[in-house]
Coordinates of C-alpha atoms in Angstrom, one line a residue:
Chain A
X60 CA -23.6 1.5 -5.4
X61 CA -19.9 1.7 -5.2
X62 CA -17.5 -0.5 -3.3
X63 CA -17.1 0.4 0.3
X64 CA -20.5 2.2 0.4
X65 CA -22.6 1.7 3.5
X66 CA -26.1 2.7 3.9
X67 CA -29.2 1.8 6.1
X68 CA -31.9 -0.2 4.3
X69 CA -34.2 2.7 4.8
X70 CA -31.8 5.0 2.9
X71 CA -31.7 2.5 0.1
X72 CA -35.6 2.4 0.0
X73 CA -35.4 -1.3 1.2
X74 CA -37.3 -3.2 4.0
X75 CA -36.2 -6.1 6.0
X76 CA -37.7 -8.4 3.5
X77 CA -35.5 -8.1 0.5
X78 CA -34.6 -9.9 -2.6
X79 CA -31.1 -10.1 -4.1
X80 CA -30.2 -11.3 -7.4
X81 CA -26.5 -12.2 -8.3
X82 CA -25.7 -12.4 -12.0
X83 CA -22.5 -14.0 -13.3
X84 CA -21.5 -15.4 -16.6
X85 CA -18.6 -17.5 -15.4
X86 CA -19.7 -21.1 -15.5
X87 CA -19.1 -23.0 -12.2
X88 CA -19.6 -19.9 -9.9
X89 CA -21.4 -20.7 -6.6
X90 CA -23.3 -18.2 -4.6
X91 CA -23.6 -18.5 -0.9
X92 CA -25.0 -16.6 2.3
X93 CA -23.1 -16.9 5.5
X94 CA -25.0 -15.9 8.7
X95 CA -22.3 -14.9 11.2
X96 CA -22.3 -14.4 15.0
X97 CA -19.7 -12.0 16.2
X98 CA -17.9 -12.3 12.9
X99 CA -17.8 -16.1 13.1
X100 CA -19.8 -18.9 11.5
X101 CA -20.9 -20.4 14.7
X102 CA -23.7 -22.5 13.3
X103 CA -23.3 -24.0 9.9
X104 CA -27.1 -24.2 9.3
X105 CA -26.6 -20.5 8.5
X106 CA -24.4 -21.3 5.5
X107 CA -27.1 -21.2 2.7
X108 CA -25.8 -22.6 -0.6
X109 CA -27.0 -25.0 -3.3
X110 CA -26.9 -28.0 -1.0
X111 CA -28.7 -26.2 1.8
X112 CA -30.7 -23.6 0.3
X113 CA -32.6 -22.5 3.3
X114 CA -31.7 -21.4 6.9
X115 CA -33.6 -23.3 9.6
X116 CA -36.4 -20.7 10.1
X117 CA -36.3 -19.7 6.4
X118 CA -35.0 -16.3 7.0
X119 CA -32.4 -16.8 4.2
X120 CA -33.4 -18.8 1.1
X121 CA -31.6 -19.4 -2.1
X122 CA -33.2 -20.2 -5.4
X123 CA -30.2 -21.4 -7.5
X124 CA -28.2 -20.2 -9.1
X125 CA -28.3 -16.7 -7.5
X126 CA -31.6 -15.4 -6.2
X127 CA -31.7 -14.8 -2.5
X128 CA -34.6 -13.9 -0.3
X129 CA -34.0 -12.4 3.1
X130 CA -36.4 -12.0 6.0
X131 CA -34.0 -10.2 8.3
X132 CA -36.6 -9.7 11.0
X133 CA -36.9 -13.5 11.2
X134 CA -33.2 -14.0 11.9
X135 CA -32.1 -15.0 15.6
X136 CA -30.6 -12.0 17.3
X137 CA -27.4 -13.7 17.6
X138 CA -27.0 -13.6 14.0
X139 CA -25.6 -10.1 13.6
X140 CA -24.3 -10.1 10.0
X141 CA -24.9 -12.0 6.8
X142 CA -22.4 -12.1 3.9
X143 CA -23.5 -12.8 0.4
X144 CA -20.5 -14.5 -1.5
X145 CA -19.4 -15.7 -4.9
X146 CA -16.8 -18.5 -5.2
X147 CA -15.3 -20.6 -7.9
X148 CA -13.3 -23.8 -7.4
X149 CA -10.8 -23.3 -10.1
X150 CA -10.9 -19.9 -11.9
X151 CA -10.5 -16.3 -10.5
X152 CA -13.7 -14.6 -10.6
X153 CA -12.2 -11.8 -12.7
X154 CA -12.5 -14.3 -15.6
X155 CA -16.2 -13.5 -15.5
X156 CA -17.5 -11.1 -18.2
X157 CA -19.8 -9.8 -15.6
X158 CA -20.5 -10.2 -11.9
X159 CA -23.3 -7.9 -10.4
X160 CA -25.8 -7.7 -7.7
X161 CA -29.1 -6.1 -7.8
X162 CA -31.6 -5.3 -5.0
X163 CA -34.4 -3.0 -5.1
X164 CA -33.5 -0.2 -7.5
X165 CA -29.8 -0.6 -7.0
X166 CA -27.2 -2.4 -8.9
X167 CA -23.6 -3.1 -7.6
X168 CA -21.0 -3.9 -10.3
X169 CA -18.4 -6.1 -8.6
X170 CA -16.4 -7.0 -11.8
X171 CA -14.1 -3.9 -11.9
X172 CA -12.9 -4.6 -8.3
X173 CA -11.7 -8.1 -8.9
X174 CA -8.1 -9.1 -9.3
X175 CA -7.2 -12.8 -8.5
X176 CA -9.9 -13.7 -6.0
X177 CA -11.6 -17.1 -6.3
X178 CA -14.0 -16.2 -3.4
X179 CA -15.5 -12.7 -3.0
X180 CA -17.8 -11.2 -0.5
X181 CA -20.4 -9.2 -2.5
X182 CA -22.6 -7.7 0.0
X183 CA -22.7 -7.5 3.9
X184 CA -26.0 -7.0 5.6
X185 CA -25.4 -6.2 9.2
X186 CA -27.1 -4.9 12.5
X187 CA -25.9 -1.4 13.5
X188 CA -27.6 1.0 15.9
X189 CA -30.8 -0.9 16.2
X190 CA -31.4 -1.5 12.5
X191 CA -30.0 -3.3 9.5
X192 CA -27.4 -1.8 7.0
X193 CA -26.1 -2.8 3.7
X194 CA -22.5 -2.6 2.6
X195 CA -21.0 -3.1 -0.9
X196 CA -18.0 -5.1 -0.3
X197 CA -16.2 -6.5 -3.3
X198 CA -13.3 -7.9 -1.3
X199 CA -12.1 -11.5 -1.2
X200 CA -9.5 -14.2 -1.2
X201 CA -7.3 -15.6 -3.8
X202 CA -7.4 -18.9 -1.9
X203 CA -11.0 -19.3 -2.7
X204 CA -13.7 -20.9 -0.6
X205 CA -11.3 -22.5 1.9
X206 CA -9.7 -19.1 2.6
X207 CA -13.2 -17.4 2.9
X208 CA -14.5 -20.1 5.4
X209 CA -11.2 -19.7 7.3
X210 CA -12.0 -15.9 7.5
X211 CA -15.3 -16.7 9.0
X212 CA -13.9 -18.8 11.7
X213 CA -12.0 -21.7 10.3
X214 CA -13.3 -24.5 12.5
X215 CA -16.1 -25.1 10.0
X216 CA -13.5 -25.9 7.4
X217 CA -12.4 -29.0 9.6
X218 CA -15.9 -30.2 10.3
X219 CA -17.9 -29.3 7.2
X220 CA -19.2 -32.3 5.3
X221 CA -18.8 -30.4 2.2
X222 CA -15.4 -31.1 0.8
X223 CA -13.4 -27.8 0.4
X224 CA -11.0 -27.3 -2.5
X225 CA -7.7 -28.2 -0.9
X226 CA -4.6 -30.2 -2.0
X227 CA -6.6 -32.3 -4.3
X228 CA -7.7 -29.2 -6.4
X229 CA -6.0 -28.9 -9.7
X230 CA -3.1 -26.4 -10.0
X231 CA -4.3 -22.9 -10.3
X232 CA -3.6 -21.3 -13.6
X233 CA -3.5 -17.6 -12.5
X234 CA 0.1 -16.2 -12.6
X235 CA -0.8 -13.9 -9.7
X236 CA -1.7 -16.9 -7.5
X237 CA 1.5 -18.7 -8.5
X238 CA 3.4 -15.6 -7.8
X239 CA 2.0 -15.2 -4.2
X240 CA 2.9 -18.7 -3.6
X241 CA 6.3 -18.2 -5.0
X242 CA 6.7 -15.1 -2.6
X243 CA 5.5 -17.2 0.3
X244 CA 8.1 -19.9 -0.5
X245 CA 10.9 -17.3 -0.8
X246 CA 9.9 -15.9 2.5
X247 CA 9.9 -19.3 4.2
X248 CA 13.2 -20.1 2.7
X249 CA 14.5 -16.8 4.2
X250 CA 13.1 -17.6 7.6
X251 CA 15.1 -20.9 7.5
X252 CA 18.3 -19.9 5.7
X253 CA 18.7 -16.0 6.3
X254 CA 16.5 -15.0 9.3
X255 CA 18.3 -11.7 9.2
X256 CA 16.8 -10.8 5.9
X257 CA 13.2 -11.5 6.9
X258 CA 12.6 -8.2 8.4
X259 CA 14.4 -6.4 5.4
X260 CA 12.0 -8.3 3.1
X261 CA 9.0 -7.1 5.0
X262 CA 10.4 -3.6 5.1
X263 CA 10.8 -3.8 1.3
X264 CA 7.2 -5.0 0.8
X265 CA 6.0 -2.0 2.7
X266 CA 7.8 0.4 0.4
X267 CA 6.3 -1.5 -2.6
X268 CA 2.9 -1.4 -1.0
X269 CA 3.1 2.4 -0.5
X270 CA 3.6 2.7 -4.3
X271 CA 0.9 0.2 -5.2
X272 CA 3.5 -2.3 -6.4
X273 CA 2.8 -5.1 -4.0
X274 CA 1.8 -7.3 -6.8
X275 CA 4.4 -6.1 -9.4
X276 CA 6.8 -8.3 -10.9
X277 CA 10.3 -7.5 -12.0
X278 CA 13.6 -9.1 -12.8
X279 CA 16.0 -7.2 -10.4
X280 CA 19.6 -6.5 -11.5
X281 CA 22.2 -4.9 -9.6
X282 CA 25.1 -3.0 -11.2
X283 CA 28.0 -2.1 -8.7
X284 CA 30.7 0.5 -9.4
X285 CA 34.3 -0.9 -8.9
X286 CA 36.2 2.2 -9.6
X287 CA 39.0 2.8 -7.1
X288 CA 37.2 5.5 -5.1
X289 CA 34.7 2.8 -4.0
X290 CA 37.4 0.9 -2.0
X291 CA 36.2 1.9 1.4
X292 CA 32.6 0.9 0.6
X293 CA 33.8 -2.7 -0.4
X294 CA 36.0 -2.9 2.6
X295 CA 33.6 -1.8 5.4
X296 CA 30.8 -3.9 4.3
X297 CA 28.6 -1.2 2.8
X298 CA 28.3 -2.8 -0.6
X299 CA 27.5 -6.3 1.0
X300 CA 24.7 -4.5 2.9
X301 CA 23.4 -2.9 -0.4
X302 CA 23.5 -6.4 -2.0
X303 CA 21.4 -7.8 0.8
X304 CA 18.9 -4.9 0.4
X305 CA 18.7 -5.5 -3.3
X306 CA 18.0 -9.3 -2.5
X307 CA 15.3 -8.3 0.0
X308 CA 13.7 -6.3 -2.7
X309 CA 14.0 -9.1 -5.2
X310 CA 12.3 -11.5 -2.8
X311 CA 9.1 -9.4 -3.3
X312 CA 9.5 -8.4 -6.9
X313 CA 11.4 -11.2 -8.6
X314 CA 9.9 -14.4 -9.6
X315 CA 12.9 -16.4 -8.8
X316 CA 14.0 -14.2 -5.9
X317 CA 17.4 -13.8 -7.3
X318 CA 19.4 -10.7 -8.3
X319 CA 21.8 -10.8 -11.3
X320 CA 25.0 -8.8 -10.3
X321 CA 27.2 -6.7 -12.7
X322 CA 30.5 -4.8 -11.9
X323 CA 31.8 -2.0 -13.9
X324 CA 34.8 0.3 -13.9
X325 CA 36.6 0.6 -17.2
X326 CA 35.0 -2.8 -18.2
X327 CA 31.9 -4.6 -17.5
X328 CA 31.7 -7.9 -15.7
X329 CA 28.8 -10.5 -15.1
X330 CA 29.0 -11.9 -11.6
X331 CA 26.2 -14.4 -11.6
X332 CA 23.1 -14.4 -9.5
X333 CA 22.8 -13.4 -5.9
X334 CA 20.4 -15.6 -3.9
X335 CA 19.3 -16.6 -0.5
X336 CA 21.7 -19.4 -0.7
X337 CA 24.8 -17.6 -1.5
X338 CA 24.2 -14.1 -0.1
X339 CA 26.4 -14.5 3.0
X340 CA 29.8 -13.1 2.2
X341 CA 28.8 -12.7 -1.6
X342 CA 30.6 -9.5 -2.1
X343 CA 33.8 -10.8 -0.6
X344 CA 33.7 -13.9 -2.7
X345 CA 33.3 -11.8 -5.9
X346 CA 37.0 -10.9 -5.4
X347 CA 36.6 -7.5 -6.7
X348 CA 39.6 -5.9 -8.4
X349 CA 39.0 -2.2 -8.4
X350 CA 39.5 -0.4 -11.8
X351 CA 40.9 3.1 -12.5
X352 CA 37.7 4.5 -14.3
X353 CA 34.1 4.8 -14.4
X354 CA 32.4 3.8 -17.7
X355 CA 28.8 3.4 -17.6
X356 CA 28.4 2.5 -21.3
X357 CA 29.7 -1.1 -21.4
X358 CA 27.8 -2.4 -18.6
X359 CA 24.7 -0.8 -19.9
X360 CA 25.1 -2.4 -23.2
X361 CA 25.8 -5.8 -21.5
X362 CA 22.6 -5.5 -19.3
X363 CA 20.4 -4.5 -22.1
X364 CA 21.7 -7.6 -24.2
X365 CA 20.9 -9.8 -21.4
X366 CA 17.4 -8.3 -20.9
X367 CA 16.8 -8.7 -24.7
X368 CA 17.8 -12.4 -24.4
X369 CA 15.6 -13.0 -21.3
X370 CA 12.7 -11.5 -23.0
X371 CA 10.7 -8.4 -22.6
X372 CA 7.6 -10.2 -21.1
X373 CA 8.7 -9.2 -17.6
X374 CA 10.2 -5.7 -16.8
X375 CA 13.5 -5.3 -15.3
X376 CA 14.5 -3.1 -12.4
X377 CA 18.3 -2.0 -12.6
X378 CA 19.8 -0.8 -9.4
X379 CA 22.7 1.1 -10.6
X380 CA 25.1 2.1 -7.7
X381 CA 27.9 4.4 -8.5
X382 CA 30.0 7.1 -6.7
X383 CA 31.0 9.0 -9.8
X384 CA 30.2 10.4 -13.2
X385 CA 31.0 8.4 -16.3
X386 CA 33.4 8.9 -19.1
X387 CA 31.8 9.2 -22.6
X388 CA 28.7 10.8 -21.5
X389 CA 27.1 11.2 -25.0
X390 CA 27.2 7.5 -25.4
X391 CA 25.3 7.1 -22.1
X392 CA 22.7 9.6 -23.1
X393 CA 22.2 7.7 -26.4
X394 CA 21.8 4.4 -24.4
X395 CA 19.3 5.9 -22.1
X396 CA 17.2 7.3 -25.0
X397 CA 17.3 3.9 -26.9
X398 CA 16.6 2.1 -23.7
X399 CA 13.4 4.1 -23.0
X400 CA 11.7 1.9 -25.5
X401 CA 12.5 -1.3 -23.5
X402 CA 10.8 -2.5 -20.3
X403 CA 13.7 -1.5 -18.1
X404 CA 13.7 1.0 -15.3
X405 CA 17.0 2.5 -14.3
X406 CA 17.4 3.5 -10.7
X407 CA 20.7 5.4 -10.2
X408 CA 21.9 5.5 -6.6
X409 CA 24.8 8.0 -6.2
X410 CA 27.2 7.4 -3.5
X411 CA 28.4 10.8 -2.3
X412 CA 32.0 10.7 -1.3
X413 CA 32.2 14.3 -0.6
X414 CA 29.3 14.6 1.8
X415 CA 30.3 16.3 5.0
X416 CA 33.9 16.6 3.9
X417 CA 35.5 19.9 4.6
X418 CA 38.9 21.8 3.7
X419 CA 40.5 22.1 0.3
X420 CA 40.3 18.6 -0.7
X421 CA 36.7 18.3 0.6
X422 CA 35.9 21.3 -1.5
X423 CA 37.4 19.8 -4.6
X424 CA 35.6 16.6 -4.0
X425 CA 32.3 18.3 -3.5
X426 CA 32.7 20.1 -6.9
X427 CA 33.5 16.8 -8.5
X428 CA 30.5 15.2 -7.0
X429 CA 28.3 18.0 -8.0
X430 CA 29.3 17.5 -11.6
X431 CA 28.9 13.7 -11.5
X432 CA 25.5 13.8 -9.8
X433 CA 24.5 16.8 -12.0
X434 CA 24.9 14.4 -15.0
X435 CA 23.0 11.7 -13.3
X436 CA 20.2 14.3 -12.5
X437 CA 20.3 15.2 -16.1
X438 CA 19.9 11.5 -17.0
X439 CA 16.9 11.6 -14.8
X440 CA 15.3 14.6 -16.6
X441 CA 16.6 13.8 -20.1
X442 CA 14.4 14.8 -23.0
X443 CA 13.8 12.7 -26.2
X444 CA 12.9 9.5 -24.3
X445 CA 9.7 7.7 -25.0
X446 CA 9.0 7.6 -21.2
X447 CA 11.0 8.7 -18.2
X448 CA 12.8 5.5 -17.6
X449 CA 15.2 6.6 -14.9
X450 CA 15.4 8.0 -11.5
X451 CA 18.4 9.3 -9.5
X452 CA 18.9 9.8 -5.6
X453 CA 22.2 10.2 -3.7
X454 CA 23.3 9.2 -0.4
X455 CA 26.3 10.1 1.8
X456 CA 29.2 7.7 1.5
X457 CA 28.4 5.9 4.9
X458 CA 25.2 4.6 3.2
X459 CA 23.6 4.4 6.7
X460 CA 20.2 5.7 5.9
X461 CA 17.3 3.7 7.5
X462 CA 16.2 0.7 5.5
X463 CA 12.7 2.1 5.0
X464 CA 14.2 5.2 3.5
X465 CA 16.4 3.3 1.2
X466 CA 13.6 1.0 -0.1
X467 CA 11.3 4.0 -0.5
X468 CA 14.1 5.7 -2.6
X469 CA 14.8 2.6 -4.6
X470 CA 11.2 2.0 -5.6
X471 CA 10.5 5.8 -6.1
X472 CA 8.9 6.5 -9.7
X473 CA 8.7 2.8 -10.4
X474 CA 5.0 2.9 -10.3
X475 CA 4.8 6.0 -12.5
X476 CA 7.3 4.6 -15.0
X477 CA 5.1 1.2 -14.9
X478 CA 2.0 3.3 -15.7
X479 CA 3.7 5.4 -18.5
X480 CA 5.3 2.2 -20.0
X481 CA 2.1 0.4 -20.1
X482 CA 0.4 3.3 -21.6
X483 CA 3.1 3.6 -24.2
X484 CA 2.8 -0.1 -25.0
X485 CA 6.5 -0.8 -23.8
X486 CA 5.0 -2.9 -21.1
X487 CA 2.2 -5.2 -21.4
Chain B
X4 CA -17.4 10.7 29.1
X5 CA -17.2 10.4 25.4
X6 CA -19.3 13.3 24.1
X7 CA -21.0 12.1 20.9
X8 CA -20.9 15.3 18.6
X9 CA -23.0 15.6 15.7
X10 CA -21.6 17.4 12.6
X11 CA -20.9 21.1 13.3
X12 CA -21.3 20.5 17.0
X13 CA -18.8 22.0 19.3
X14 CA -17.5 21.6 22.8
X15 CA -15.4 23.6 25.2
X16 CA -12.3 21.5 25.8
X17 CA -11.5 23.5 28.9
X18 CA -15.0 23.0 30.4
X19 CA -15.3 19.5 29.3
X20 CA -12.0 18.5 31.0
X21 CA -10.9 21.3 33.5
X22 CA -7.2 21.7 33.6
X23 CA -6.8 20.1 30.0
X24 CA -3.7 21.3 28.5
X25 CA -2.9 18.6 26.0
X26 CA -4.9 16.3 23.7
X27 CA -4.2 13.3 21.7
X28 CA -5.8 12.5 18.3
X29 CA -6.2 8.8 17.9
X30 CA -6.6 7.2 14.6
X31 CA -7.5 3.4 14.4
X32 CA -8.5 0.7 11.9
X33 CA -8.3 -2.9 11.3
X34 CA -5.7 -4.4 9.1
X35 CA -7.0 -5.8 5.7
X36 CA -8.2 -9.4 6.2
X37 CA -8.8 -9.9 2.5
X38 CA -6.3 -10.2 -0.3
X39 CA -5.4 -6.9 -2.0
X40 CA -3.5 -3.6 -1.1
X41 CA -3.2 -2.6 2.6
X42 CA -5.4 0.1 3.9
X43 CA -3.0 3.0 5.0
X44 CA -4.7 5.8 6.7
X45 CA -3.0 8.8 7.7
X46 CA -3.6 11.5 10.3
X47 CA -2.5 15.0 9.6
X48 CA -2.7 18.3 11.5
X49 CA -2.5 21.9 10.2
X50 CA -1.7 24.9 12.3
X51 CA -3.7 27.8 10.8
X52 CA -3.6 31.6 11.3
X53 CA -6.7 33.9 11.5
X54 CA -7.1 33.7 7.7
X55 CA -7.3 29.8 7.8
X56 CA -3.9 29.2 6.2
X57 CA -0.7 27.7 7.4
X58 CA 2.0 30.3 8.5
X59 CA 4.6 28.2 6.8
X60 CA 4.9 24.6 5.4
X61 CA 6.3 23.4 8.6
X62 CA 2.7 24.0 10.2
X63 CA 1.6 21.0 8.2
X64 CA 2.4 18.0 10.5
X65 CA 2.0 14.6 8.8
X66 CA 4.1 11.3 8.4
X67 CA 6.9 13.1 6.7
X68 CA 7.1 16.1 9.1
X69 CA 6.4 14.6 12.5
X70 CA 6.8 17.6 14.7
X71 CA 5.8 21.3 14.5
X72 CA 8.8 23.7 14.8
X73 CA 7.6 24.9 18.2
X74 CA 7.1 21.4 19.5
X75 CA 3.4 21.8 20.2
X76 CA 2.4 19.1 17.8
X77 CA 4.0 15.7 17.8
X78 CA 3.0 13.0 15.2
X79 CA 4.0 9.6 16.7
X80 CA 4.6 7.9 13.5
X81 CA 3.1 6.3 10.4
X82 CA 1.3 3.1 10.5
X83 CA 0.8 2.0 7.1
X84 CA -1.4 -1.1 7.6
X85 CA -3.4 -0.7 10.7
X86 CA -1.7 -3.6 12.5
X87 CA -1.6 -3.3 16.3
X88 CA -4.0 -2.9 19.2
X89 CA -5.8 0.3 20.1
X90 CA -5.1 3.7 18.2
X91 CA -2.9 2.9 15.2
X92 CA -1.6 6.5 14.7
X93 CA -1.6 9.3 17.3
X94 CA -0.8 12.9 17.3
X95 CA -0.2 14.9 20.4
X96 CA -1.0 18.5 20.7
X97 CA 0.2 20.4 23.6
X98 CA -2.3 23.5 23.7
X99 CA -0.2 25.4 26.1
X100 CA 2.7 25.4 23.6
X101 CA 0.7 26.5 20.5
X102 CA 1.9 30.0 19.4
X103 CA -0.4 33.0 19.9
X104 CA -0.6 33.5 16.1
X105 CA -2.2 30.0 15.6
X106 CA -5.9 30.6 15.7
X107 CA -7.0 27.2 14.7
X108 CA -5.8 23.7 14.3
X109 CA -7.4 21.5 11.7
X110 CA -7.3 17.6 12.3
X111 CA -7.6 15.6 9.1
X112 CA -7.4 12.0 8.0
X113 CA -6.8 10.6 4.5
X114 CA -6.2 7.3 2.8
X115 CA -2.8 7.0 1.4
X116 CA -3.1 6.6 -2.4
X117 CA -6.8 6.2 -2.2
X118 CA -7.3 6.8 -5.9
X119 CA -4.7 4.4 -7.3
X120 CA -5.7 1.7 -4.8
X121 CA -9.4 2.5 -5.4
X122 CA -10.2 2.6 -1.7
X123 CA -12.5 4.5 0.6
X124 CA -13.2 4.5 4.3
X125 CA -16.1 2.1 3.8
X126 CA -13.9 -0.7 2.7
X127 CA -11.9 -0.4 5.9
X128 CA -13.1 -2.3 9.1
X129 CA -13.5 -0.4 12.2
X130 CA -11.9 2.9 11.0
X131 CA -12.3 5.8 13.4
X132 CA -10.8 9.0 14.4
X133 CA -11.0 10.4 18.1
X134 CA -9.9 13.2 20.3
X135 CA -8.7 12.3 23.9
X136 CA -7.6 14.3 26.9
X137 CA -3.9 13.3 26.9
X138 CA -4.0 13.3 30.7
X139 CA -6.0 10.2 31.6
X140 CA -7.1 9.4 28.1
X141 CA -10.9 10.3 28.4
X142 CA -12.5 10.4 25.0
X143 CA -13.9 13.7 24.1
X144 CA -15.2 13.1 20.5
X145 CA -15.2 10.3 18.1
X146 CA -16.1 9.9 14.4
X147 CA -16.8 6.4 12.9
X148 CA -15.2 6.7 9.5
X149 CA -16.3 3.2 8.2
X150 CA -19.9 3.8 8.9
X151 CA -20.5 7.4 8.5
X152 CA -17.9 8.4 5.7
X153 CA -18.1 5.2 3.8
X154 CA -17.5 6.7 0.2
X155 CA -15.1 9.3 1.4
X156 CA -11.2 9.0 1.0
X157 CA -10.3 12.2 3.0
X158 CA -12.0 14.0 5.7
X159 CA -11.6 17.1 7.8
X160 CA -12.4 15.4 11.2
X161 CA -12.5 18.4 13.4
X162 CA -11.1 21.9 14.3
X163 CA -9.6 23.0 17.6
X164 CA -10.0 26.7 17.9
X165 CA -9.4 29.5 20.3
X166 CA -12.4 31.0 22.1
X167 CA -11.2 33.8 24.3
X168 CA -8.8 32.1 26.6
X169 CA -10.3 28.6 26.1
X170 CA -10.0 26.0 23.3
X171 CA -12.9 24.5 21.6
X172 CA -13.3 21.5 19.5
X173 CA -15.7 21.5 16.6
X174 CA -16.7 18.2 14.9
X175 CA -16.5 19.0 11.3
X176 CA -16.8 15.5 9.8
X177 CA -16.8 16.7 6.2
X178 CA -15.5 14.6 3.4
X179 CA -12.9 16.1 1.3
X180 CA -12.6 15.5 -2.5
X181 CA -8.9 14.7 -3.4
X182 CA -6.2 13.4 -1.1
X183 CA -3.8 14.8 1.3
X184 CA -2.0 16.8 -1.4
X185 CA -5.0 19.0 -2.5
X186 CA -6.1 19.3 1.2
X187 CA -2.6 20.7 2.1
X188 CA -2.7 23.0 -0.8
X189 CA -6.0 24.3 0.3
X190 CA -4.6 25.2 3.6
X191 CA -1.8 27.2 1.8
X192 CA 0.9 24.5 2.0
X193 CA 3.3 24.5 -1.0
X194 CA 2.9 21.0 -2.4

C-alpha cells in the first residue's frame, strides 16, 4: 500500500478479525494502538501498549513487540477509529533501517515517509459508511509520544500514570528538531519585541512552504546598493522595509535568525548583523554615504570570502538589491561562474527607477534600465556554470508590491537550485 | 437537497434548482495536524469551446488568474493550508454571463506540488469538493476526495455543460495523472 491510500477491508481481502505485524529494527521503538471516540482518546483503557496489552473486551491485543490482533466487531460502537502507532523516546524513527507494517497479503513501507518524527501513525482503522476501512497513514510528530497523545485529545497526557517524555528527557540530537525549536524561539521573540514582524514572518513561511522549503536552512545575507540613484529609496524608508522583509525571511531560514548586511557602491562595506533586537531604524543608523558608481565585483568577493570562512556546511542565500548595472561586467561574469561551485544562491532584485516614467528623460532612463537589467537577466541565464546559481527579478522603484509576492519572488528558484546543487555535490 | 451523484451521473442544474443562474464551487479540507509540509489544495476552472479546449489562456481560472475576462468566473483566492471554517476555497460561476462560444466548464482540483511533497488526497483530512446553488447555498453535488480519491493528486471533479438552453452538471470524479500544469496543457493552455 502507499501512504494516503484508503480502502475498505473487503477491498483489501481482510475481515474484521485481522492481524497486523509491525517490524522495525530501531532499538527502543514502542508500538501502540489507540482506540478513539470522535477523534479523542476518551477512555485510556483503549490505549493498548506493552504495559496494557489488551483492551477491556479483548478486541485489541498486543503481543510485544509488534504483533496486534484486532476483533473490530467486538469493539464498543463508540470507538470509531483505531490508530496503530510507533514511538521512540529519544530518536527520530527515520533512524530505523526499516519500519514496515504487514497485514493479510499487504505490506506498507513506512520508512521512506519519515523525516524527524519521533511518533508516527502507521495505520488507521475506522468506521465509514457502515463498515471498516483501513488507511495507510505514515504521518506523525517530531515531538514524540507527548505530541501524539496531545493530538488525540491532550487530557490523557495530564492524567496518565505512564510518564511521558517531557522536560526530563535528554536533549534531542536531531538538527531538524533543534531547528524547529529555534524557529519557535525566534517567533516568540518577534512576538515580544517586534510584533509588527510576526505577520511578515508568517507570510515568508508560506512562500517557503510553497517551494517545499519549510525545513530548509540558509544563512541569509543582504547586499544593498548605495549608488547615488538610490537616494530616494533610502530617504523614503523603502530600504528599511526591504531589510525588515529580509529579516522575516531569515527568521524562517536562518539558524540564528540574523541577516548579515553589506553595502556597495564603488567600494564594499560590511555593516554587521541585522537582528530582531536592532531592526528598528537599522538603515538610518547605518549612516549610508551614497557613492558615485555601481561595482558588484568587490562586494561579491567580500561576501564569498565571508562564506568560505563561515564554512560550506550550510548554504547561503544572498539578497542582492540594486538599481543599476555594474561596471566591469566581465569580472562579475567570472565571479558568478566561479561561485557556481559554492553553496551560495544569488537572488538579484532590480529596482527599476524608470518604470512608469515618461518624457525624454524617462525614455533615457528606461533605455539605461533595459541595459542594466538585460545584464542581470544574462547573469540569470549565464552559461558555463556548474548549476544555475542566480535568479533575477525587478520591481518598480516604489517597491510597494504585496509582501506575499515579494517573498514568492525572493525564494523563486531556490528550491530548484537546492536540488541541482545537491545533485552536483555542491550542497550536502 | 444534496444530490449524491455517482461517477458519470448528471443532473440538470435548471431543473434541480429552478431559476438557478449562478453556482459556487466549494473546496474544503482540514489543515495538517501532523508535522510536515502543509496540504495546499487548489481549485481551478477551464472554460472550454466545442472541441474541449480553452479559447485562450485567460479561460484557465486558477490562483494566479482569478477572473475570466468576461467576469463569468471569479476565483475567491488561494488558501494554502486549509485553515478556516467551511469551504476553504471557492470559485463562483455566473452561468448567465458565460459567453455563447463556451460549451463546457471543467472544474478541477489539484494538490500544489504534490509530487515534491509526496502527497495525495488520502493524506489530507476531510478533503471534498462540491457544487452549490450560489443563491441560498443548497448543495447540488459533492465528492469526498479523502475517501474516494485517496491515491490521486489531481482530479477532474465535474463538468458543467450546455444542454439546449439548460446547463447540466456531470460528476466526472476522475483522477488525473500529473498536476495542474499537465492538466492545463491538456485543455490547450500554453504552460
